[in-house]
CSV table of C-alpha atoms in Angstrom, one decimal:
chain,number,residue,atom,x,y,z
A,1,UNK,CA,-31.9,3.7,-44.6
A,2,UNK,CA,-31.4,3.6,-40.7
A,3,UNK,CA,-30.0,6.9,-39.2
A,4,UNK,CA,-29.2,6.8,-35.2
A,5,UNK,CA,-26.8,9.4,-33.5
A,6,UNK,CA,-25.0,8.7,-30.5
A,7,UNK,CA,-24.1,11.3,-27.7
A,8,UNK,CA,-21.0,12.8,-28.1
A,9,UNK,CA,-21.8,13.2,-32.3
A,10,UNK,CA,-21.3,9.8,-33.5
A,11,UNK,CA,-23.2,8.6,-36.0
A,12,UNK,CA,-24.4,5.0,-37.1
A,13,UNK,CA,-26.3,4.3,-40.7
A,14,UNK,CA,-27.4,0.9,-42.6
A,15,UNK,CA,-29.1,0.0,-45.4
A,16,UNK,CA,-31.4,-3.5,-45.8
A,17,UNK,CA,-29.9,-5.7,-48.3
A,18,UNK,CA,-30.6,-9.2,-48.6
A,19,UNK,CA,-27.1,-10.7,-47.6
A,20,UNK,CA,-26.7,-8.9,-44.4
A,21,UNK,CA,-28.4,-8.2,-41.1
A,22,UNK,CA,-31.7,-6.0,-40.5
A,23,UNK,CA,-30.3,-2.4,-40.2
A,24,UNK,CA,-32.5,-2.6,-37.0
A,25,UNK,CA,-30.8,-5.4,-35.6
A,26,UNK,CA,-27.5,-3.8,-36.3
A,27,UNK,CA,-28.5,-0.6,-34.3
A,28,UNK,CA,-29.6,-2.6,-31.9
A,29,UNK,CA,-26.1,-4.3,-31.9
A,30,UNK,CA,-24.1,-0.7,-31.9
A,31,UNK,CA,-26.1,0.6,-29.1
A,32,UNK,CA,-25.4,-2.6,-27.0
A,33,UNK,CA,-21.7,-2.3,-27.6
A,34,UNK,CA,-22.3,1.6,-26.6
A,35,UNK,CA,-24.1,0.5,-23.2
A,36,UNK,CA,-21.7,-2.5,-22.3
A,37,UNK,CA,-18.6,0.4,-23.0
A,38,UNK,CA,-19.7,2.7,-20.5
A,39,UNK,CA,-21.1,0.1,-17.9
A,40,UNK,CA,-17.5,-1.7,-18.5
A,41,UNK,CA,-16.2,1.7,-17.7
A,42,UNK,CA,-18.2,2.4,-14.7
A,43,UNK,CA,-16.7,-1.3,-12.8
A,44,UNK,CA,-13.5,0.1,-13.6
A,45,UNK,CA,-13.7,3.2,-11.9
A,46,UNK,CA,-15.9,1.5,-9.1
A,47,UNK,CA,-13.3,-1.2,-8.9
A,48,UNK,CA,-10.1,1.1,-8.7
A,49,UNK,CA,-11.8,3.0,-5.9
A,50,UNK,CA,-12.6,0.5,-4.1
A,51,UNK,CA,-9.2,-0.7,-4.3
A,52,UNK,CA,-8.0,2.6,-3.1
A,53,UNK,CA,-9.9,2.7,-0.1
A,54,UNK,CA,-9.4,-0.9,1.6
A,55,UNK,CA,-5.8,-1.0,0.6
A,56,UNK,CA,-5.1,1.7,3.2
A,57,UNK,CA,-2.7,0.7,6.0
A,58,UNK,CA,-4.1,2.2,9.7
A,59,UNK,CA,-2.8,2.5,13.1
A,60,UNK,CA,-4.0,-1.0,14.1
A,61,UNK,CA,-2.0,-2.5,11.8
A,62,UNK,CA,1.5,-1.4,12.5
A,63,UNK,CA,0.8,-1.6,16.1
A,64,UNK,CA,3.8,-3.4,17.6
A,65,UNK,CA,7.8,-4.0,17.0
A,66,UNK,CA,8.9,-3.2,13.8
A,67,UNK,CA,12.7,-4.1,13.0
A,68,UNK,CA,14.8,-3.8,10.3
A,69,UNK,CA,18.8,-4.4,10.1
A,70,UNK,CA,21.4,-1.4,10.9
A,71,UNK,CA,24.4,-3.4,9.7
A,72,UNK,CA,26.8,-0.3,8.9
A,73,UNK,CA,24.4,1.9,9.5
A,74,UNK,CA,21.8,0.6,6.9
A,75,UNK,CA,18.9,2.5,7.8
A,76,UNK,CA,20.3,6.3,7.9
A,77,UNK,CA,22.0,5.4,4.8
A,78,UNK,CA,19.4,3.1,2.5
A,79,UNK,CA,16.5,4.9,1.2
A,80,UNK,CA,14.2,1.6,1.3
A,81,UNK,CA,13.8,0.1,4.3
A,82,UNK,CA,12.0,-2.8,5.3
A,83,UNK,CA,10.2,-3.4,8.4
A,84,UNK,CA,9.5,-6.9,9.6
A,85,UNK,CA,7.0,-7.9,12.8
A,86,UNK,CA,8.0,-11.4,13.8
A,87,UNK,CA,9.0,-12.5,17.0
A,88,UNK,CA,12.0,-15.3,15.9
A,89,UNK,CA,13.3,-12.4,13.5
A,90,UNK,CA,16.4,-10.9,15.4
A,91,UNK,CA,17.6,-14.7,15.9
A,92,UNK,CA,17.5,-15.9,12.1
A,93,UNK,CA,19.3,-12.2,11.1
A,94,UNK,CA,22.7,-12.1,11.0
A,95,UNK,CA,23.2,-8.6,12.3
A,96,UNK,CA,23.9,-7.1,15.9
A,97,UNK,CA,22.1,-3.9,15.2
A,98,UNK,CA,19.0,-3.3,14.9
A,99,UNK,CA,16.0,-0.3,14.7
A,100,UNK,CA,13.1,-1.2,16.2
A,101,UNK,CA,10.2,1.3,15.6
A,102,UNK,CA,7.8,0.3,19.1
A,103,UNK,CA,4.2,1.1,18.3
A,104,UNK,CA,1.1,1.3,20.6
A,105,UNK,CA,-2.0,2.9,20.8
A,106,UNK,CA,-0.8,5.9,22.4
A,107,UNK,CA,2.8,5.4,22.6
A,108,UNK,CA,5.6,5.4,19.7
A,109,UNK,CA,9.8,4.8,20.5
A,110,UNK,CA,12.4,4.6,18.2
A,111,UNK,CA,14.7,2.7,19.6
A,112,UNK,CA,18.5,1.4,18.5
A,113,UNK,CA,19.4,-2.2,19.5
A,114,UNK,CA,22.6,-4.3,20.0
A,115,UNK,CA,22.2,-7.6,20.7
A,116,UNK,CA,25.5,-9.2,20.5
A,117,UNK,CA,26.4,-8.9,24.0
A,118,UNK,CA,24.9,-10.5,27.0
A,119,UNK,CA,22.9,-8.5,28.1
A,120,UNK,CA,22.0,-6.4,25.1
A,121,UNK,CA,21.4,-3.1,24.9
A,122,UNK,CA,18.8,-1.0,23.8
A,123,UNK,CA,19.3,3.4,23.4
A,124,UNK,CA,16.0,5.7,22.9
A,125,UNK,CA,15.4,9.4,23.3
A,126,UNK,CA,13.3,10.3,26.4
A,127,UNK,CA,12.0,13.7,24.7
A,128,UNK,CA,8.6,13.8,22.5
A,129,UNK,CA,8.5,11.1,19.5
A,130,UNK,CA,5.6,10.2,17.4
A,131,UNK,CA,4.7,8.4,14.2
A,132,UNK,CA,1.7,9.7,12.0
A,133,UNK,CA,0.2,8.0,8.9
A,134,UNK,CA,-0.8,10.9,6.7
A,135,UNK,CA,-2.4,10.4,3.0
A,136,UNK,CA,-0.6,11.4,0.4
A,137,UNK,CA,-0.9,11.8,-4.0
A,138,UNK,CA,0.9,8.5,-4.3
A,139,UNK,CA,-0.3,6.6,-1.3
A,140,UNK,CA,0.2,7.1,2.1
A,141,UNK,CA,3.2,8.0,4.0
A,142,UNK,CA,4.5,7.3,7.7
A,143,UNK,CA,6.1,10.9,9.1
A,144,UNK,CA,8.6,10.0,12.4
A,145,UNK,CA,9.0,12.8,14.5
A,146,UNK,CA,11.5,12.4,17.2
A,147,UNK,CA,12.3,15.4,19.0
A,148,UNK,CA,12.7,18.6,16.2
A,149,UNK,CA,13.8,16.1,13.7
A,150,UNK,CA,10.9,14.8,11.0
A,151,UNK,CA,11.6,11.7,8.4
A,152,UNK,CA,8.8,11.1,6.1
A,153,UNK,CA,8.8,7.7,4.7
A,154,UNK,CA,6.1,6.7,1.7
A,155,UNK,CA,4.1,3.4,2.5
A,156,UNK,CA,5.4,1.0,-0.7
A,157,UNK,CA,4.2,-2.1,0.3
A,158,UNK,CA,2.3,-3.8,3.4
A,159,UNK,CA,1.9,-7.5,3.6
A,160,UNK,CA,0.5,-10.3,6.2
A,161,UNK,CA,2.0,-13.6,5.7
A,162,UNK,CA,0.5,-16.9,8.0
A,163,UNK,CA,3.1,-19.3,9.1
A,164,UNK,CA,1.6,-22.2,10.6
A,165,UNK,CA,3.7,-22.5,13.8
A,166,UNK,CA,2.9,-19.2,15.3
A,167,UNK,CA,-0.3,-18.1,16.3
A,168,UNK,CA,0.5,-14.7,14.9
A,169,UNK,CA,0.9,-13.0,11.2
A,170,UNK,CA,3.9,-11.8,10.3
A,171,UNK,CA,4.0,-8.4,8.5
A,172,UNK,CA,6.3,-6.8,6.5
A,173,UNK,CA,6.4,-3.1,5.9
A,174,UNK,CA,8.5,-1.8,3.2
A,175,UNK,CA,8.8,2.0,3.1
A,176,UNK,CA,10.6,4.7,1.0
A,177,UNK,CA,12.5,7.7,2.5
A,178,UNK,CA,10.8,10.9,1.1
């Protein structure tokens, strides 16, 4: 008889008989299955932080003009919002207003467009604004401060999609007000 304990109390015993395995063979079997368990364990963790890490979205990659319809108000109303970066987007839309978040390295303006007349118009506030992109339990969040007024937004999905015509990516940014 073949006695081997395992950490964490768990026991395994066999006995030779001629039908069935050597009981070394099958202790050599249940401490493989005990390795491969924690080493599977170990990718997963490895893996999930790894995701964690490179699926952050940073400065650079929201820098630009981010719009999203304001038909009736849509974006002080709707608590998702999606952002899209694409230069031919206000002409396939079919809405006259528009939010445009203007991002730069150093620079942030929330800005309100119309675009139905000639020429169209565009309102900002001249006081302090500025966007931050904070870390958060579930993910990351985008806090817009424009003058004493704060909206936090979490980050639910960021995504690049090539189109073959443009030289550029477009991106969409979907966020969810907090």
């Amino acid at each position: 008889m073949l006695r081997i304990k395992f950490s964490g109390g768990r026991q395994f015993s066999a006995s030779k008989s001629a039908s069935s395995p050597s009981a070394k063979t099958l202790a050599c079997i249940a401490l493989d299955k005990e390795i491969m368990n924690k080493g599977l364990l170990t990718i997963f963790i490895f893996v999930v932080t790894i995701g964690q890490s490179f699926g952050q979205v940073k400065r650079n990659d929201i820098t630009g003009d981010w719009e999203t319809d304001n038909k009736d108000s849509l974006y002080y109303k709707s608590d998702t919002i999606e952002f899209i970066q694409d230069a031919n987007w206000p002409y396939r839309n079919q809405t006259c207003d528009i939010v445009v978040l203007r991002i730069s390295k150093s620079d942030f303006k929330f800005i309100n467009s119309y675009l139905c007349t000639e020429p169209g118009r565009e309102r900002w506030t001249n006081g302090k604004q500025s966007i931050k992109i904070k870390k958060s339990k579930t993910g990351q969040t985008i806090e817009i401060k424009i003058l004493n007024k704060v909206e936090t937004f979490e980050i639910i999905d960021y995504k690049e999609e090539r189109v073959e015509r443009y030289p550029w990516d477009i991106k969409k940014l979907k966020l969810k007000r907090v």
